[in-house]
Coordinates of C-alpha atoms in Angstrom, one line a residue:
M1 CA -13.1 -19.9 7.0
A2 CA -12.0 -17.8 10.1
G3 CA -13.8 -19.0 13.0
P4 CA -16.5 -16.2 15.0
L5 CA -15.0 -13.1 16.4
L6 CA -16.3 -10.8 19.2
V7 CA -14.9 -7.5 19.4
V8 CA -15.6 -5.7 22.4
N9 CA -14.9 -2.1 23.9
A10 CA -15.4 -0.7 20.8
S11 CA -16.1 3.1 19.8
L12 CA -18.3 2.5 17.2
P13 CA -19.1 5.5 15.0
G14 CA -21.5 3.5 12.4
R15 CA -22.1 4.9 9.2
F16 CA -21.4 8.3 8.1
S17 CA -23.5 11.2 7.3
V18 CA -22.3 13.7 5.1
E19 CA -24.5 16.6 6.6
D20 CA -23.7 16.5 9.8
D21 CA -21.0 14.2 12.1
P22 CA -22.0 11.4 14.1
P23 CA -22.7 11.5 18.0
H24 CA -19.5 10.5 20.1
P25 CA -21.6 7.0 21.0
P26 CA -20.8 4.6 24.3
A27 CA -18.8 1.3 23.6
G28 CA -20.3 -1.3 21.8
S29 CA -19.4 -5.0 20.6
I30 CA -19.4 -6.1 17.4
A31 CA -20.2 -10.0 16.3
V32 CA -18.4 -11.9 13.0
V33 CA -20.1 -15.3 12.4
A34 CA -18.9 -16.5 8.8
G35 CA -17.4 -13.5 7.3
R36 CA -20.0 -11.4 7.9
I37 CA -20.5 -8.6 10.8
A38 CA -23.9 -11.0 12.8
A39 CA -24.7 -7.8 15.7
V40 CA -23.8 -4.9 16.2
G41 CA -24.7 -2.9 19.6
D42 CA -24.6 -4.5 23.4
L43 CA -22.1 -6.9 24.4
A44 CA -24.9 -9.9 25.9
G45 CA -26.6 -9.1 22.4
C46 CA -23.6 -9.1 20.9
R47 CA -22.1 -12.4 22.5
A48 CA -25.3 -15.0 21.9
A49 CA -24.6 -14.2 18.3
A50 CA -21.3 -15.2 18.1
G51 CA -21.5 -17.9 19.8
P52 CA -19.3 -20.2 22.3
G53 CA -15.7 -20.3 21.5
A54 CA -15.5 -16.8 19.3
T55 CA -12.3 -15.2 19.4
E56 CA -12.5 -11.9 21.6
L57 CA -10.7 -8.7 20.5
D58 CA -10.7 -6.2 23.1
A59 CA -10.9 -2.6 21.4
G60 CA -10.1 -0.8 24.9
G61 CA -12.2 2.7 23.8
G62 CA -10.3 2.5 20.4
S63 CA -12.8 3.3 16.9
V64 CA -13.7 0.3 15.2
L65 CA -14.3 1.6 11.6
P66 CA -14.9 -0.1 8.1
G67 CA -11.4 -0.7 6.2
F68 CA -10.2 1.8 4.3
I69 CA -10.4 1.5 0.6
D70 CA -7.8 3.7 -0.9
A71 CA -9.6 5.2 -4.1
H72 CA -6.5 5.6 -6.2
A73 CA -3.5 3.0 -5.9
H74 CA -0.2 1.7 -7.0
L75 CA 0.1 -1.4 -5.2
L76 CA 2.8 -2.9 -7.5
S77 CA 5.0 0.6 -7.3
L78 CA 4.4 0.3 -3.6
G79 CA 6.5 -2.6 -3.6
E80 CA 9.0 -1.5 -5.3
A81 CA 9.1 1.9 -3.7
L82 CA 9.7 0.1 -0.4
D83 CA 12.4 -1.7 -2.3
V84 CA 14.7 0.8 -3.8
L85 CA 16.5 4.0 -1.7
D86 CA 14.1 6.6 -0.4
L87 CA 14.9 10.4 -1.1
R88 CA 12.4 11.8 1.0
G89 CA 13.2 14.5 2.8
L90 CA 17.1 14.7 2.4
P91 CA 18.0 18.2 2.6
G92 CA 19.6 19.1 -0.7
P93 CA 21.5 18.0 -3.3
D94 CA 24.6 17.0 -1.8
A95 CA 22.5 14.8 0.5
V96 CA 21.0 13.0 -2.3
V97 CA 24.2 12.5 -4.1
R98 CA 26.1 10.9 -1.0
A99 CA 22.6 8.9 0.0
T100 CA 22.6 7.8 -4.0
A101 CA 26.5 6.8 -4.4
R102 CA 26.3 4.8 -0.9
H103 CA 23.2 2.9 -2.2
A104 CA 25.4 1.9 -5.1
A105 CA 28.0 0.8 -3.4
R106 CA 25.6 -1.6 -1.5
T107 CA 23.9 -3.0 -5.3
G108 CA 25.2 -5.5 -6.8
P109 CA 27.8 -4.8 -9.8
G110 CA 26.0 -3.6 -13.1
A111 CA 22.7 -3.4 -11.5
W112 CA 20.4 -0.3 -12.2
V113 CA 20.4 2.4 -9.1
I114 CA 17.1 3.3 -8.7
G115 CA 15.6 5.8 -6.0
R116 CA 11.8 7.5 -5.6
G117 CA 11.3 10.6 -3.8
W118 CA 13.7 13.3 -6.0
T119 CA 12.4 17.0 -5.8
P120 CA 14.5 19.6 -7.9
A121 CA 15.1 20.8 -4.9
G122 CA 17.5 18.1 -4.5
A123 CA 19.5 18.4 -7.6
Q124 CA 18.5 20.4 -10.4
D125 CA 20.7 18.7 -12.8
N126 CA 23.1 15.3 -12.9
H127 CA 26.3 17.3 -12.8
L128 CA 26.9 16.2 -9.2
L129 CA 25.0 12.8 -10.2
S130 CA 27.2 11.6 -13.0
Q131 CA 30.2 12.6 -11.0
A132 CA 29.3 10.3 -8.1
V133 CA 28.3 7.6 -10.2
P134 CA 30.1 7.9 -13.5
R135 CA 29.5 4.5 -15.1
R136 CA 26.4 3.2 -13.6
P137 CA 22.9 3.9 -14.9
V138 CA 21.0 5.8 -11.9
L139 CA 17.2 6.8 -12.2
L140 CA 15.9 8.8 -9.5
N141 CA 11.8 9.1 -9.9
R142 CA 10.1 12.2 -8.7
F143 CA 8.3 11.8 -5.9
D144 CA 5.1 12.5 -7.9
H145 CA 6.1 9.8 -10.5
H146 CA 5.8 12.8 -13.2
G147 CA 9.2 12.9 -14.7
A148 CA 13.2 11.6 -13.1
L149 CA 16.9 12.8 -12.8
V150 CA 18.9 10.4 -14.2
N151 CA 22.7 10.6 -14.4
A152 CA 24.9 10.8 -17.3
E153 CA 25.1 7.2 -18.2
A154 CA 21.4 6.7 -17.6
L155 CA 21.2 9.1 -21.1
R156 CA 23.5 7.0 -22.7
R157 CA 22.0 3.7 -22.4
A158 CA 18.6 5.6 -23.7
G159 CA 20.3 7.1 -26.8
I160 CA 19.0 10.9 -25.0
G161 CA 22.1 13.2 -26.2
P162 CA 21.4 16.5 -27.7
G163 CA 19.2 15.7 -31.0
T164 CA 17.1 13.5 -29.2
P165 CA 13.5 15.0 -29.6
D166 CA 10.5 15.7 -26.9
P167 CA 9.0 12.5 -27.0
P168 CA 4.8 13.5 -27.4
G169 CA 4.0 14.1 -23.8
G170 CA 7.3 14.4 -22.5
R171 CA 9.8 16.9 -22.4
I172 CA 13.7 16.9 -22.4
L173 CA 15.1 19.7 -20.0
R174 CA 18.0 20.8 -21.1
D175 CA 20.8 23.7 -20.9
A176 CA 22.1 26.9 -22.3
A177 CA 24.0 25.0 -24.8
G178 CA 21.6 22.2 -25.7
Q179 CA 22.8 19.7 -23.2
P180 CA 20.1 17.7 -21.8
T181 CA 20.2 18.5 -18.1
G182 CA 19.4 14.9 -16.9
V183 CA 15.8 15.8 -15.8
L184 CA 13.1 14.2 -17.8
L185 CA 9.5 15.1 -17.2
E186 CA 6.2 12.5 -18.1
T187 CA 6.7 10.9 -21.0
A188 CA 10.3 11.2 -21.2
A189 CA 11.3 9.8 -18.1
D190 CA 10.2 6.4 -19.5
L191 CA 12.5 6.6 -22.3
V192 CA 15.1 5.3 -19.8
R193 CA 12.8 3.5 -17.7
A194 CA 12.4 1.1 -21.0
R195 CA 15.8 0.5 -20.4
I196 CA 15.9 -1.0 -16.5
P197 CA 15.3 -4.6 -17.0
P198 CA 12.0 -5.5 -15.8
H199 CA 10.8 -7.7 -13.1
G200 CA 10.1 -11.5 -13.3
P201 CA 7.0 -12.9 -12.0
A202 CA 8.8 -14.5 -8.8
D203 CA 10.3 -11.1 -7.9
R204 CA 7.1 -8.3 -8.8
R205 CA 4.8 -11.1 -6.4
R206 CA 7.6 -10.7 -3.8
L207 CA 7.2 -7.0 -3.9
M208 CA 3.6 -7.1 -3.9
R209 CA 3.5 -9.5 -1.4
A210 CA 5.3 -6.6 0.9
A211 CA 3.6 -4.1 -0.3
A212 CA -0.1 -5.8 0.4
A213 CA 1.2 -6.6 3.9
H214 CA 2.1 -2.7 5.0
C215 CA -1.2 -1.7 3.7
L216 CA -2.9 -3.9 6.0
S217 CA -0.7 -3.3 8.4
L218 CA -1.9 0.5 8.0
G219 CA -6.1 -0.4 7.7
L220 CA -6.5 -0.8 4.4
T221 CA -8.9 -3.2 3.2
G222 CA -9.6 -2.3 -0.7
L223 CA -7.7 -0.7 -3.1
H224 CA -8.8 0.8 -6.2
D225 CA -5.4 -0.3 -8.4
A226 CA -4.2 1.8 -11.2
I227 CA -2.7 -1.3 -14.0
D228 CA -0.2 -1.0 -16.1
D229 CA 1.3 -4.3 -17.0
L230 CA -1.3 -7.1 -17.6
A231 CA 1.3 -9.6 -16.5
W232 CA 0.5 -8.1 -13.2
I233 CA -3.5 -9.8 -13.4
D234 CA -2.0 -13.2 -13.4
D235 CA 0.5 -12.7 -10.3
V236 CA -2.6 -11.0 -8.6
R237 CA -4.2 -14.8 -9.1
A238 CA -1.5 -16.9 -8.5
L239 CA -1.6 -14.8 -4.7
L240 CA -5.1 -15.0 -4.3
D241 CA -4.6 -18.9 -5.3
G242 CA -2.2 -19.5 -2.6
R243 CA -4.2 -17.6 0.1
E244 CA -1.7 -14.7 0.3
H245 CA -3.4 -11.5 2.4
L246 CA -4.2 -9.1 0.4
P247 CA -6.4 -6.2 0.2
R248 CA -9.4 -6.2 -1.8
I249 CA -8.4 -5.2 -5.7
F250 CA -10.8 -3.2 -7.8
G251 CA -8.6 -3.2 -11.0
M252 CA -8.2 0.1 -13.0
V253 CA -6.3 -1.4 -16.2
R254 CA -4.4 1.3 -18.1
A255 CA -5.7 1.5 -21.6
P256 CA -3.0 1.3 -24.5
A257 CA -1.6 3.9 -26.2
A258 CA -2.8 2.2 -29.2
G259 CA -4.9 -0.8 -30.8
D260 CA -8.7 -1.1 -30.7
L261 CA -9.9 0.0 -27.5
H262 CA -13.1 -1.8 -27.8
E263 CA -11.1 -5.5 -28.3
F264 CA -8.8 -4.5 -25.7
A265 CA -11.7 -3.7 -22.4
G266 CA -13.8 -7.0 -24.1
D267 CA -10.6 -8.8 -23.7
V268 CA -9.8 -7.7 -20.4
L269 CA -12.1 -5.7 -18.5
T270 CA -15.0 -8.9 -18.8
R271 CA -12.5 -11.5 -17.1
P272 CA -13.9 -13.8 -14.6
R273 CA -15.1 -11.4 -11.5
D274 CA -13.8 -12.4 -7.9
P275 CA -14.9 -10.7 -4.7
R276 CA -11.4 -10.1 -3.4
F277 CA -10.5 -9.1 -7.6
D278 CA -12.6 -7.3 -9.9
L279 CA -10.9 -5.2 -13.0
Q280 CA -13.7 -2.7 -13.5
R281 CA -12.1 -0.3 -15.4
L282 CA -10.1 1.4 -18.4
R283 CA -7.5 4.0 -17.1
V284 CA -6.9 6.8 -19.3
V285 CA -4.5 9.9 -18.3
F286 CA -5.1 12.7 -20.3
D287 CA -2.4 15.4 -18.8
G288 CA 0.6 15.8 -16.7
G289 CA 1.2 16.6 -13.1
L290 CA 1.0 19.7 -10.8
G291 CA 4.0 19.8 -9.5
A292 CA 6.4 18.9 -12.6
R293 CA 4.3 21.5 -14.7
G294 CA 2.9 19.0 -16.9
A295 CA -0.9 19.5 -16.0
L296 CA -3.2 21.3 -18.4
F297 CA -4.5 24.6 -18.1
D298 CA -6.0 27.2 -19.4
E299 CA -4.0 29.7 -18.5
P300 CA 0.2 29.7 -18.4
Y301 CA 1.9 28.4 -15.3
H302 CA 2.6 31.4 -13.1
D303 CA 6.1 30.3 -12.4
D304 CA 6.8 29.3 -16.2
P305 CA 5.1 32.3 -18.4
G306 CA 4.9 30.1 -21.4
N307 CA 3.9 26.7 -20.5
T308 CA 0.4 25.8 -19.9
G309 CA 1.1 21.8 -19.2
L310 CA 0.8 19.2 -21.8
Q311 CA -2.0 17.2 -23.4
M312 CA -1.2 13.1 -22.7
M313 CA -4.0 11.4 -25.5
S314 CA -6.1 12.4 -28.4
E315 CA -9.6 13.7 -28.0
A316 CA -10.7 11.3 -30.0
R317 CA -8.8 8.1 -28.2
L318 CA -10.9 9.3 -24.9
R319 CA -14.2 9.1 -26.5
E320 CA -12.8 5.9 -28.0
A321 CA -12.2 4.4 -24.3
A322 CA -15.5 6.1 -23.1
D323 CA -17.7 4.6 -26.1
A324 CA -15.2 1.1 -25.4
V325 CA -15.9 0.2 -21.9
L326 CA -19.9 1.2 -22.7
A327 CA -20.2 -1.2 -24.6
H328 CA -19.4 -3.6 -22.6
G329 CA -20.9 -2.2 -19.2
R330 CA -17.8 -1.3 -17.6
G331 CA -16.2 2.0 -16.1
L332 CA -14.2 4.2 -17.3
C333 CA -11.5 6.3 -15.1
V334 CA -9.8 10.1 -16.2
H335 CA -6.9 12.0 -15.3
A336 CA -7.6 15.2 -14.9
I337 CA -5.5 17.7 -13.0
G338 CA -5.8 21.0 -14.6
D339 CA -8.8 23.3 -15.9
R340 CA -8.0 22.5 -18.9
A341 CA -8.0 19.1 -18.6
N342 CA -10.8 18.8 -16.5
R343 CA -13.1 21.2 -19.3
T344 CA -12.2 18.9 -22.1
V345 CA -12.5 15.7 -20.7
L346 CA -16.4 16.9 -19.3
D347 CA -17.1 18.2 -23.0
I348 CA -16.4 15.2 -24.0
L349 CA -18.2 12.7 -21.5
E350 CA -21.3 14.2 -21.6
P351 CA -22.3 13.4 -24.9
A352 CA -20.8 9.9 -24.4
L353 CA -22.9 9.6 -21.4
A354 CA -26.1 11.2 -23.0
G355 CA -29.3 8.6 -22.5
R356 CA -27.3 6.5 -20.7
D357 CA -27.5 4.2 -17.3
A358 CA -27.2 7.4 -14.8
D359 CA -25.6 4.5 -12.8
H360 CA -22.2 4.2 -14.7
R361 CA -19.9 5.2 -11.6
F362 CA -17.4 6.6 -14.4
V363 CA -14.2 8.4 -11.8
I364 CA -12.3 11.8 -12.7
E365 CA -9.7 10.6 -11.1
H366 CA -7.5 13.6 -9.2
A367 CA -10.1 16.4 -10.8
T368 CA -7.4 18.8 -8.8
V369 CA -8.3 22.3 -10.3
V370 CA -11.7 22.5 -11.6
A371 CA -12.7 25.5 -12.7
P372 CA -15.9 26.7 -10.5
P373 CA -18.6 26.3 -13.8
D374 CA -17.2 23.0 -14.3
V375 CA -17.9 21.7 -11.1
P376 CA -21.6 21.6 -11.1
R377 CA -21.2 20.2 -14.1
L378 CA -19.3 16.6 -12.9
A379 CA -22.1 16.4 -10.6
R380 CA -24.6 16.7 -13.3
L381 CA -22.5 13.2 -15.1
G382 CA -22.5 11.8 -12.0
L383 CA -19.2 11.5 -12.0
I384 CA -17.1 10.4 -9.2
A385 CA -14.2 12.7 -8.2
S386 CA -11.5 10.3 -6.8
V387 CA -8.9 13.0 -4.6
Q388 CA -5.7 12.7 -2.7
P389 CA -6.2 15.0 -0.1
A390 CA -2.4 13.5 1.6
H391 CA -0.7 15.2 -1.5
L392 CA -1.5 18.5 0.0
H393 CA 1.1 17.5 2.4
R394 CA 3.7 18.5 -0.3
A395 CA 1.5 20.6 -3.0
I396 CA 1.4 23.6 -0.4
G397 CA 5.1 24.4 -1.2
Y398 CA 4.4 24.7 -4.4
L399 CA 0.7 25.7 -4.9
T400 CA 1.0 29.3 -5.1
D401 CA 3.9 29.0 -7.1
R402 CA 2.6 27.2 -9.9
L403 CA -1.3 28.8 -9.5
G404 CA -0.6 32.2 -8.6
P405 CA -2.9 32.9 -5.2
E406 CA -6.2 33.5 -7.0
R407 CA -6.1 30.3 -9.0
A408 CA -5.0 28.4 -6.5
R409 CA -8.4 28.9 -4.9
N410 CA -9.3 26.4 -7.1
A411 CA -6.9 23.8 -6.2
Y412 CA -8.0 21.1 -4.2
A413 CA -11.0 22.4 -3.5
F414 CA -13.3 20.1 -1.9
R415 CA -15.9 21.6 0.0
D416 CA -16.9 23.5 -3.7
L417 CA -17.2 19.7 -5.2
L418 CA -18.8 18.1 -2.6
S419 CA -21.3 20.7 -1.6
A420 CA -22.0 20.7 -5.8
G421 CA -23.1 17.3 -4.7
V422 CA -19.8 15.3 -6.6
R423 CA -19.5 12.4 -4.8
L424 CA -15.6 12.2 -3.3
A425 CA -13.6 9.0 -3.0
L426 CA -10.6 9.4 -1.1
G427 CA -7.2 7.8 -1.3
T428 CA -3.0 8.2 -1.7
D429 CA -2.2 7.7 -5.1
F430 CA 0.1 5.8 -3.5
P431 CA 3.4 5.9 -3.3
V432 CA 3.6 8.9 -4.6
A433 CA 1.9 10.1 -0.8
P434 CA 1.7 7.5 1.7
P435 CA -0.6 4.9 1.4
D436 CA -1.1 5.5 5.8
P437 CA -5.2 6.6 5.5
L438 CA -4.6 8.5 8.5
G439 CA -2.7 10.8 6.6
T440 CA -5.5 12.0 4.5
L441 CA -7.6 12.0 7.5
H442 CA -5.2 14.9 8.9
A443 CA -5.1 17.1 5.1
A444 CA -8.7 16.9 4.2
E445 CA -9.5 18.2 8.1
T446 CA -6.6 20.7 8.0
R447 CA -4.8 21.6 4.9
Q448 CA -1.8 21.9 6.4
T449 CA 1.3 19.9 6.3
L450 CA 2.0 17.1 9.1
D451 CA 3.9 19.7 11.1
G452 CA 1.5 22.2 11.3
A453 CA 2.5 25.0 8.2
P454 CA 1.1 26.9 7.0
P455 CA -0.6 28.0 9.9
G456 CA -4.6 28.0 9.7
G457 CA -4.6 25.6 6.9
L458 CA -4.3 26.9 2.9
F459 CA -7.7 27.5 2.3
P460 CA -9.4 26.7 5.3
D461 CA -13.1 27.2 3.5
Q462 CA -12.3 24.2 1.4
R463 CA -11.4 21.9 4.4
L464 CA -13.9 18.8 5.4
T465 CA -15.0 17.3 8.7
R466 CA -13.8 13.6 10.2
A467 CA -17.0 12.3 8.9
E468 CA -17.1 13.6 5.9
T469 CA -13.3 12.4 5.4
V470 CA -14.0 8.8 7.3
R471 CA -16.7 8.5 4.7
G472 CA -14.7 9.2 2.1
A473 CA -12.2 6.9 2.6
T474 CA -14.2 4.2 3.4
Y475 CA -17.7 4.1 2.6
E476 CA -17.6 6.3 -0.8
G477 CA -14.8 3.6 -1.8
A478 CA -16.8 1.1 -1.8
H479 CA -19.4 2.6 -3.7
M480 CA -17.0 3.2 -5.8
A481 CA -16.7 -0.6 -6.4
R482 CA -20.2 -1.1 -6.2
R483 CA -19.8 -3.1 -3.1
E484 CA -21.8 -0.2 -1.0
H485 CA -24.5 -2.9 -0.6
D486 CA -22.1 -5.0 1.7
L487 CA -18.4 -2.8 2.2
G488 CA -18.1 0.6 3.8
A489 CA -20.3 0.8 7.2
V490 CA -20.3 -1.4 10.3
S491 CA -23.7 -2.7 9.9
P492 CA -25.6 -6.3 10.2
G493 CA -25.5 -8.2 7.0
G494 CA -22.5 -6.3 6.2
T495 CA -18.9 -8.3 5.1
A496 CA -16.5 -7.8 8.2
D497 CA -13.7 -5.9 6.6
L498 CA -12.3 -4.0 9.8
V499 CA -9.5 -2.1 11.1
I500 CA -9.9 -1.0 15.2
F501 CA -7.3 1.1 16.4
D502 CA -5.5 1.7 19.2
R503 CA -8.0 4.9 20.2
D504 CA -11.1 6.7 19.6
L505 CA -10.5 9.0 16.2
F506 CA -13.5 11.2 16.8
T507 CA -11.7 12.1 19.9
L508 CA -8.2 13.3 18.7
D509 CA -7.8 16.4 17.7
A510 CA -6.6 16.7 14.4
A511 CA -2.8 16.7 14.6
E512 CA -3.3 13.9 16.9
L513 CA -4.9 11.9 13.9
P514 CA -1.3 10.4 12.1
T515 CA 0.0 9.3 16.2
A516 CA -2.8 7.2 16.0
R517 CA -2.0 2.8 15.7
V518 CA -4.1 0.4 13.9
R519 CA -3.7 -2.4 16.5
Y520 CA -6.1 -5.0 14.3
T521 CA -6.8 -5.6 11.2
V522 CA -9.8 -7.8 10.1
L523 CA -10.6 -9.1 6.4
D524 CA -13.5 -11.5 5.5
G525 CA -13.5 -11.8 9.3
E526 CA -10.0 -13.0 9.8
V527 CA -7.5 -11.2 11.8
V528 CA -4.6 -10.3 8.9
H529 CA -2.7 -7.8 11.0
A530 CA -2.0 -8.1 14.8
A531 CA 0.3 -5.2 16.7

């Protein structure tokens, strides 16, 4: 257990109200003893509570907030993203191909060439890519992971040709002659991903260690993490047993596509719980992504009139998932983006939850486009909306193209959800968006890109206040984890998960938020990051 801490010269907003911004407080102090907050307030009282010999951290007037809790994260994927070719921000196909060819030349002979951050603007087919890297398989994941661009060699290894049918929940894009273009959407990309040699335990743990250190440097002390591979569970336990510094992990385990979900939930979700690692939910994916035109809508896409999106699972399987977790006293997280997906999910969950304990804390993951009549239903059913404001930084560029101006009004409608009484837990879905919580604060408050476009913000009436956003990125994540009694606030008696910034976040203009820096991250009373 770390020794006592004394934080001085701190700006302390304390708990956050949904209704009002907190008044700007005077500088204060915090005493931490045995991993918990012993006192908050004046220096003399906190010094006495900390006792002699406490390590002193000077906040220099910067904000001290409860540690951020990301409501939707992918820790291992972040480690992989930090380890592969980063294509974000490259201006077009030529730049993407050049960067991929350079990366291929640096990797070992025969190894797969893997990148992330591809968008259709960075090449709409694999013609140039296959010429530049003809003999090595290349997989460039979409920025949102809802598809990929692959070269001809990768298609060959996966056995994808003109006669290959689209897999359930996926689409192989083809040219006028019926030849695959190399663009694979949703589950079609998994046909290639399945050919990549899997990471061994040592490599997975290396990647997770790097990702965890990055998260802690940003003030993230908790993650609701999407777990796709059960081997990941053993990796986390091994790292924690080795006293590695990881954020708290509240696990959302991906349900298998087949098999008995009652048996699966009983086997996986009822394993021993730990304050630092707790498997809490089963996770299912009902539709695809909006950017890839896979989200499921009532009406066709504005820029793809023959397409209403993809349903990724059956309604019967979703009912089975809900019944399974309720039978074991655990939670459910349902990925739903389009209006039809959200409505169908509500139609299925409503009878499943009837007569049950209202404190089930089921989660709708994304809830990106919810038709206005369905918004009050989320509140009435007690569903938590896990939303990702930072996705707006990219979605602003394509949202009205996908939906048209009228339907786009219902996208990322944070104010409508909150006003209806829906609890909003904020996250990033990293590495889809960068894991920095300050990007979340900026996007939720401005609804602009980081460079200020569009002027005035996209549907500015849906903006959140600074206090609402901080609450959603801290306290609401703790509530989602059933840890609101000791996490998500700077208050005596709570667990000392804290983030100390180099300036007062509540005095910054929204455009300045991304420039703030974390000076210290404290987890269980121990300084785990110091700038």
